[in-house]
Short mmCIF file of N, CA, C and O and ligand atoms in Angstrom, two decimals:
data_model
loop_
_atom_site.label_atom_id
_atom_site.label_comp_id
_atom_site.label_asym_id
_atom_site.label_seq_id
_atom_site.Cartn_x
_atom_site.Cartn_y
_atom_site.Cartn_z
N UNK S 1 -90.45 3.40 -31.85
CA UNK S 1 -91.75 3.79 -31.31
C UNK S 1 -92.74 2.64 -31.47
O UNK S 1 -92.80 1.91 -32.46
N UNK S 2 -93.50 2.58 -30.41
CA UNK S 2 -94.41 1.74 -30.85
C UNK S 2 -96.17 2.04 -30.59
O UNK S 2 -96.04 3.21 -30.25
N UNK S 3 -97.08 1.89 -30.55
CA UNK S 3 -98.44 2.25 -29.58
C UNK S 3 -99.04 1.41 -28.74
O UNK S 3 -98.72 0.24 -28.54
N UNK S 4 -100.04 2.08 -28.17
CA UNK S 4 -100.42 1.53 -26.62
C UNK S 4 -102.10 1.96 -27.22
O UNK S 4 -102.46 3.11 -27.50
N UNK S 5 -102.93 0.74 -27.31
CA UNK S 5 -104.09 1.35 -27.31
C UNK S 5 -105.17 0.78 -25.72
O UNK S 5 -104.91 -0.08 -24.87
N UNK S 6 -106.04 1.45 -25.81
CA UNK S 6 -106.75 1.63 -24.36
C UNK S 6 -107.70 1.14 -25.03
O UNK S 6 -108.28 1.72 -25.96
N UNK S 7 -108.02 -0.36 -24.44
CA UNK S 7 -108.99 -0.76 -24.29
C UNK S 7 -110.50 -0.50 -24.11
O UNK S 7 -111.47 -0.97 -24.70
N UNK S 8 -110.36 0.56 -22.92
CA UNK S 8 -111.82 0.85 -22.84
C UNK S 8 -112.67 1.60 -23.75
O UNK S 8 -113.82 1.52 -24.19
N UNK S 9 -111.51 2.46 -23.86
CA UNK S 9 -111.81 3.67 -25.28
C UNK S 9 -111.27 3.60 -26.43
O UNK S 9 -111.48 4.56 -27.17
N UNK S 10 -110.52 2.59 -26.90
CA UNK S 10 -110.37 2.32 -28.53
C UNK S 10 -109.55 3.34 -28.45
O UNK S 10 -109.26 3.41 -29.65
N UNK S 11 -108.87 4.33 -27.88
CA UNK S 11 -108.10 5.22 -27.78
C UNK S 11 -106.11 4.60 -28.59
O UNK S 11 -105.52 3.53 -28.40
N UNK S 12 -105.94 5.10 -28.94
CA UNK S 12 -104.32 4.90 -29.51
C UNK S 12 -103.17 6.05 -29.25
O UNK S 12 -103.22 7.20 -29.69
N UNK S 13 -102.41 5.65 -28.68
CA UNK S 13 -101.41 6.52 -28.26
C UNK S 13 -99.77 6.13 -28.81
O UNK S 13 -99.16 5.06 -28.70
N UNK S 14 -99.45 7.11 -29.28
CA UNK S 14 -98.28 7.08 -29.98
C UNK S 14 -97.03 6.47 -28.62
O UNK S 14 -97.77 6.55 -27.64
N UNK S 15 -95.94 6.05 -28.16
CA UNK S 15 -94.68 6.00 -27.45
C UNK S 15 -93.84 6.04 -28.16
O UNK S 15 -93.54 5.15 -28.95
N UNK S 16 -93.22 7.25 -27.99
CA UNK S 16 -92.27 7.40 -29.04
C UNK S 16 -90.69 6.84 -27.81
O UNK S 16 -90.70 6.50 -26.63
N UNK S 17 -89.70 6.96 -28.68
CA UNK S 17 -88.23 6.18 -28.26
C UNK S 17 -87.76 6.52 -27.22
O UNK S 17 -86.80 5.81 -26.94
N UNK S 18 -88.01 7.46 -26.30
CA UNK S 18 -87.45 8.43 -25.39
C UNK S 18 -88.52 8.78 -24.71
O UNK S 18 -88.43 9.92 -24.25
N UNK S 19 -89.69 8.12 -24.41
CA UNK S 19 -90.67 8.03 -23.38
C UNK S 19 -90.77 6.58 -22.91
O UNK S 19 -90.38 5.73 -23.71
N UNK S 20 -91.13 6.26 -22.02
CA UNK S 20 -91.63 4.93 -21.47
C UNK S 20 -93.56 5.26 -21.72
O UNK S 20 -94.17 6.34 -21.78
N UNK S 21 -94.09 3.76 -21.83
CA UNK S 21 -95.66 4.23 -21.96
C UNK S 21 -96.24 4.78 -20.91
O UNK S 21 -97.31 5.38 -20.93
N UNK S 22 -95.35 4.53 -19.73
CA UNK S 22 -96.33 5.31 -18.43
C UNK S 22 -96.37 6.32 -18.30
O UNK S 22 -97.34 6.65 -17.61
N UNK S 23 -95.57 7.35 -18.74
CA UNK S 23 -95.06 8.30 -19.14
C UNK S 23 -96.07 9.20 -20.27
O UNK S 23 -96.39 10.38 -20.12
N UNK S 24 -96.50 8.20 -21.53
CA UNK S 24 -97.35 9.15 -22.13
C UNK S 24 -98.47 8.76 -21.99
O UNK S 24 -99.37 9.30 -22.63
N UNK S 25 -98.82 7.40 -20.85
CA UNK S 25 -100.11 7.00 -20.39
C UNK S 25 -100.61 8.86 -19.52
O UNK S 25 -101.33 9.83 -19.78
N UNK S 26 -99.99 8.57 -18.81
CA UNK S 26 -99.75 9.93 -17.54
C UNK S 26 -100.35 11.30 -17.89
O UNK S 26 -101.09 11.94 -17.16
N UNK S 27 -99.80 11.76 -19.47
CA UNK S 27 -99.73 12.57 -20.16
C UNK S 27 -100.80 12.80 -20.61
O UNK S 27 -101.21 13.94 -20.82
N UNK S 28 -101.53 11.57 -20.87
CA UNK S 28 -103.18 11.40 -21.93
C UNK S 28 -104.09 11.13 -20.20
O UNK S 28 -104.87 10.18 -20.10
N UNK S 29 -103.88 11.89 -19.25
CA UNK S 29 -104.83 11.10 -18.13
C UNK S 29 -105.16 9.77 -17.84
O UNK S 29 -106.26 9.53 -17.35
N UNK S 30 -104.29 8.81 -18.09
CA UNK S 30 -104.94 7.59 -17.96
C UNK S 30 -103.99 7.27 -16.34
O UNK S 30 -102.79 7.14 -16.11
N UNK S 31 -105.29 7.25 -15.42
CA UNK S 31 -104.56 6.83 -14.25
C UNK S 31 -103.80 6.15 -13.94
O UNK S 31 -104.01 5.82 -12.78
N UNK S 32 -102.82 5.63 -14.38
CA UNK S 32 -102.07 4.15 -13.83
C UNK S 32 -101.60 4.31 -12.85
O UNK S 32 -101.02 5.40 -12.81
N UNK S 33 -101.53 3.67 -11.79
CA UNK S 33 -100.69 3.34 -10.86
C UNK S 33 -98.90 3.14 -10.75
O UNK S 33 -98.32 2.26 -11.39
N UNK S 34 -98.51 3.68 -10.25
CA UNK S 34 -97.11 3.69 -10.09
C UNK S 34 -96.41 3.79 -9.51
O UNK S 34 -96.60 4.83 -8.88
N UNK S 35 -95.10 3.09 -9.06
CA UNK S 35 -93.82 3.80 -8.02
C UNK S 35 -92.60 3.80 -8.30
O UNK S 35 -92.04 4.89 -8.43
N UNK S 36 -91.77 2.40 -8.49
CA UNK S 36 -90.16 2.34 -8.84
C UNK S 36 -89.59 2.98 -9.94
O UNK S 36 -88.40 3.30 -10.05
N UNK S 37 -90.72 3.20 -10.97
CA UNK S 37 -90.59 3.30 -12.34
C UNK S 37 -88.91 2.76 -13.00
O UNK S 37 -88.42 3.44 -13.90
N UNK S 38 -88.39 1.91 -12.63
CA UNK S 38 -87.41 1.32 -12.70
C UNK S 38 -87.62 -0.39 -12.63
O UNK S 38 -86.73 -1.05 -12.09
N UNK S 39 -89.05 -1.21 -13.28
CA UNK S 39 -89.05 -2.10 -13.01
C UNK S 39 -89.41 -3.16 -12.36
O UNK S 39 -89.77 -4.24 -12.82
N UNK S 40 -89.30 -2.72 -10.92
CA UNK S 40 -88.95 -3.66 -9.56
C UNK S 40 -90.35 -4.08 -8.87
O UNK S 40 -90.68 -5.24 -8.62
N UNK S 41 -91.08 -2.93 -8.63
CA UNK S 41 -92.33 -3.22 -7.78
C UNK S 41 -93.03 -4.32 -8.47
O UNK S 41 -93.09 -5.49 -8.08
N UNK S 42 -93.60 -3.75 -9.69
CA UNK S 42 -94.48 -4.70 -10.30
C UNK S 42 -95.85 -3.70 -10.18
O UNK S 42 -96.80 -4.16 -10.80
N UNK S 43 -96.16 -2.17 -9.36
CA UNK S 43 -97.36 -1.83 -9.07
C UNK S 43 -97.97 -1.60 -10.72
O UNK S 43 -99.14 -1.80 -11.02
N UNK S 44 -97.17 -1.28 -11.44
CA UNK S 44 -97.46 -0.53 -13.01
C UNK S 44 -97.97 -1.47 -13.71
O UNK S 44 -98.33 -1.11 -14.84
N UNK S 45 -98.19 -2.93 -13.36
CA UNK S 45 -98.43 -3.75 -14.27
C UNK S 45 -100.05 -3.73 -14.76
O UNK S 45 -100.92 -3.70 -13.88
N UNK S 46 -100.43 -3.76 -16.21
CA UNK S 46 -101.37 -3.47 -16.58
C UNK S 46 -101.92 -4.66 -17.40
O UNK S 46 -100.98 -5.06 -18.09
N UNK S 47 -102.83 -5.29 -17.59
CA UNK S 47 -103.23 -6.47 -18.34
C UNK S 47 -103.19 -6.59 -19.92
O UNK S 47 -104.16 -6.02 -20.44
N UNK S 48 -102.37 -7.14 -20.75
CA UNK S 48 -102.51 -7.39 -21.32
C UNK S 48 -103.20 -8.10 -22.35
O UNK S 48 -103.29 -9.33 -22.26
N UNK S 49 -103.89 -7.26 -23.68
CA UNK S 49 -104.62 -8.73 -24.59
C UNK S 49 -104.47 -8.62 -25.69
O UNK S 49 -105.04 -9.46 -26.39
N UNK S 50 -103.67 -7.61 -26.32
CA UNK S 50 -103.11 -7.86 -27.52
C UNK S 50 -101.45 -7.89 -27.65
O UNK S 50 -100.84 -7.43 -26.68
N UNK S 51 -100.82 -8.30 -28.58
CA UNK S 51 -99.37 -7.64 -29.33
C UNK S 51 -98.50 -8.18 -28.24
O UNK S 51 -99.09 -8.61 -27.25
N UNK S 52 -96.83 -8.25 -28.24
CA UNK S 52 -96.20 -8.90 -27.90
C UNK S 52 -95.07 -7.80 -27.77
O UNK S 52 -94.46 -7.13 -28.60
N UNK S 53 -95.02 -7.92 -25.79
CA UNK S 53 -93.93 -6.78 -25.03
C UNK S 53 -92.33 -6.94 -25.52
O UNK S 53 -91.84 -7.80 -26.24
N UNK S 54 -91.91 -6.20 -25.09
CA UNK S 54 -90.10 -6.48 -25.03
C UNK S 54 -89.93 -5.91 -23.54
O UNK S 54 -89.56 -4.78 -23.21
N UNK S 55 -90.32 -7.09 -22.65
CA UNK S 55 -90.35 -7.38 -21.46
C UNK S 55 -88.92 -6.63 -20.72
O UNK S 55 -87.85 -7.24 -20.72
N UNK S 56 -89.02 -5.66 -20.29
CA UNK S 56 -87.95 -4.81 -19.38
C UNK S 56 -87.66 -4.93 -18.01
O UNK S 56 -86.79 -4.55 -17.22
N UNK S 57 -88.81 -5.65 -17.98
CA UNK S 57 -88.79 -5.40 -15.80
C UNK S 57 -88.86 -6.37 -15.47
O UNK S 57 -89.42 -7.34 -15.98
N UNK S 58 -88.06 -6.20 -14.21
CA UNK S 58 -87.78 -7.84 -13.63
C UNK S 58 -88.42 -8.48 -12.10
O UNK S 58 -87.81 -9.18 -11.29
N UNK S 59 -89.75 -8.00 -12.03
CA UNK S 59 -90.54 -8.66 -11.06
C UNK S 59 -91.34 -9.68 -11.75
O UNK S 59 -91.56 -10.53 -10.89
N UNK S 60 -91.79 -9.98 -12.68
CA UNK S 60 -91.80 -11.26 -13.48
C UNK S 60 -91.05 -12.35 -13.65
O UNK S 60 -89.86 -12.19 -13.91
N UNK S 61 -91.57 -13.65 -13.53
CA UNK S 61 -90.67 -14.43 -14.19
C UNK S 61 -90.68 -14.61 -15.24
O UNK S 61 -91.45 -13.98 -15.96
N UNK S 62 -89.71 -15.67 -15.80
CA UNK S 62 -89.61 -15.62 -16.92
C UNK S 62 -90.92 -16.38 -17.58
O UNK S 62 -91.15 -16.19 -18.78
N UNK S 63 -91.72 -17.17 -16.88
CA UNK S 63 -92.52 -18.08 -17.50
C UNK S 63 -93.83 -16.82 -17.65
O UNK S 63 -94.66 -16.88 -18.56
N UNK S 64 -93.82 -15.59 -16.49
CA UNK S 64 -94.65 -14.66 -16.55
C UNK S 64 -94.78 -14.20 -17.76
O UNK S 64 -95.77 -14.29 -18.48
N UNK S 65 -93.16 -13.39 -18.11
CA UNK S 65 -93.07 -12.89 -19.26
C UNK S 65 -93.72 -13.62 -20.33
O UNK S 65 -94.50 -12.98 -21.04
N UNK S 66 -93.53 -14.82 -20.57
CA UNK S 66 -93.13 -15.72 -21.62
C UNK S 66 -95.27 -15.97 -22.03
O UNK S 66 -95.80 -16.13 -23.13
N UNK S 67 -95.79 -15.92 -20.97
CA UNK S 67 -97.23 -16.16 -21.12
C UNK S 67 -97.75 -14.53 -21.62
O UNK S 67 -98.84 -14.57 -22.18
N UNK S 68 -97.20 -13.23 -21.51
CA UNK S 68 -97.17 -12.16 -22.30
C UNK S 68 -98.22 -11.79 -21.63
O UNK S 68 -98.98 -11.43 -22.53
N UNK S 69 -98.87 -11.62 -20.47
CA UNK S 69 -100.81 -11.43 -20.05
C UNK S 69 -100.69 -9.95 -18.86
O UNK S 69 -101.72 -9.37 -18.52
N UNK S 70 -99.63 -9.61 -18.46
CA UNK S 70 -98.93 -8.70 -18.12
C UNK S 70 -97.93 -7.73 -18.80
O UNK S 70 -97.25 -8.18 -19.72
N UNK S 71 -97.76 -6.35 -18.40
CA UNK S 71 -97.26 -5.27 -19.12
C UNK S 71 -96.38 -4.44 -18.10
O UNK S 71 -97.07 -3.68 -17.42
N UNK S 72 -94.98 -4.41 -17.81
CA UNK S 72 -94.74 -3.42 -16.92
C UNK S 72 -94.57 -2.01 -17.59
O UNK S 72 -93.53 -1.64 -18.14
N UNK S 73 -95.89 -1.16 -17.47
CA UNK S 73 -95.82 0.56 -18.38
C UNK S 73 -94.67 1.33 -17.92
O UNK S 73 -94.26 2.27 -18.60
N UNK S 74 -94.20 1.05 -17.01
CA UNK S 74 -92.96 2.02 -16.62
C UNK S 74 -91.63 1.70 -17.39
O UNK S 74 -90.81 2.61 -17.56
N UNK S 75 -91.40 0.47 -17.84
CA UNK S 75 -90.21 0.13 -18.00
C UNK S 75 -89.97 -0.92 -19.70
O UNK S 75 -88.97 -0.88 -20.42
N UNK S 76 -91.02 -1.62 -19.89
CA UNK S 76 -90.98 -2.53 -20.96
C UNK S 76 -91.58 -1.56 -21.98
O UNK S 76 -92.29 -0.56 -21.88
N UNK S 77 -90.99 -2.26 -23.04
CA UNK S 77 -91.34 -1.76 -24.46
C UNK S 77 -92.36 -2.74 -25.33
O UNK S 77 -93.22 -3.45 -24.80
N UNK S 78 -92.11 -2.65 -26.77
CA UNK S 78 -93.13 -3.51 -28.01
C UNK S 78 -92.40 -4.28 -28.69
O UNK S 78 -91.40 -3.64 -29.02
N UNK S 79 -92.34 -5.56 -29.17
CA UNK S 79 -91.75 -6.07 -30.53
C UNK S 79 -92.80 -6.11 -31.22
O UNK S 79 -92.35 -6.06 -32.36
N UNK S 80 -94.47 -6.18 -31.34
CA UNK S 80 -95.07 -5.96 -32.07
C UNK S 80 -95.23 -4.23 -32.16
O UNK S 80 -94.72 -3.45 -31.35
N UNK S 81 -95.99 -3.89 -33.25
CA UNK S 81 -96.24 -2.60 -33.57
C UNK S 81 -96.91 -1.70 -32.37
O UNK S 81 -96.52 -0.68 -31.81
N UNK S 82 -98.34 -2.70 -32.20
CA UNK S 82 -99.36 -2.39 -31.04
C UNK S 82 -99.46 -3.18 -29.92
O UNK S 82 -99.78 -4.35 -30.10
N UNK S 83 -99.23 -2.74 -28.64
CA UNK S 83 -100.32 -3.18 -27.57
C UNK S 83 -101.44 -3.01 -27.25
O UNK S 83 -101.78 -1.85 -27.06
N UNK S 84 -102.26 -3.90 -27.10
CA UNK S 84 -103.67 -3.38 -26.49
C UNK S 84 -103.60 -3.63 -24.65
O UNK S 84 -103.42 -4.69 -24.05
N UNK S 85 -103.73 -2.74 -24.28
CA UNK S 85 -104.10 -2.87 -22.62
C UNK S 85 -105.31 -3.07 -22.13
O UNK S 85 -106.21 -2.71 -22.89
N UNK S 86 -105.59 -3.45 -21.25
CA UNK S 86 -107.04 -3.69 -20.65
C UNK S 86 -107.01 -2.53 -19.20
O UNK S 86 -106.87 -2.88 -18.02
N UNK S 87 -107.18 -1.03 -19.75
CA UNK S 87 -106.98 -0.05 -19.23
C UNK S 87 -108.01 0.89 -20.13
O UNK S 87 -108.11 2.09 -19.89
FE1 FES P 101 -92.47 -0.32 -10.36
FE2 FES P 101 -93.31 -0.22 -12.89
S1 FES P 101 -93.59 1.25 -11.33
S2 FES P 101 -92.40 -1.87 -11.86
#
């Protein structure tokens, strides 16, 4: 598990192992945008400014990934504890 906190509202949300964050973004009303939920589009991507993804989706490159400033919520996970989103 890791958390997802919301930027605008200092808000913190648990993702537990068997949810994706868009999933309990969705759950807590936070509008995100979405479609493939498998990755691919790229529509889910949310800005990143804290903590460090375990990059799942592959409409990024690798240098994308690697600069960490993007989030795909449908599909990637955390190696740090927290993300902060700019959501
Ligand atoms: Fe398509 Fe996340 S919804 S990449």
């Amino acid at each position: 598990a890791f958390e997802v906190q919301l930027a605008s509202s200092g808000k913190v949300i648990e993702v537990p192992a068997d949810k994706t964050a868009l999933e309990v973004l969705l759950e807590h009303d936070v509008d995100l945008p979405f479609s493939c939920e498998e990755g691919v589009c790229g529509t889910c991507a949310t800005r990143l400014l804290e903590g460090e993804p375990d990059h799942r989706d592959v409409f990024m490159t690798p240098e994308e990934h690697a600069a960490n400033e993007e989030f795909a919520a449908c599909c990637s996970r955390a190696r740090s504890k927290r993300l902060v989103l700019d959501i």
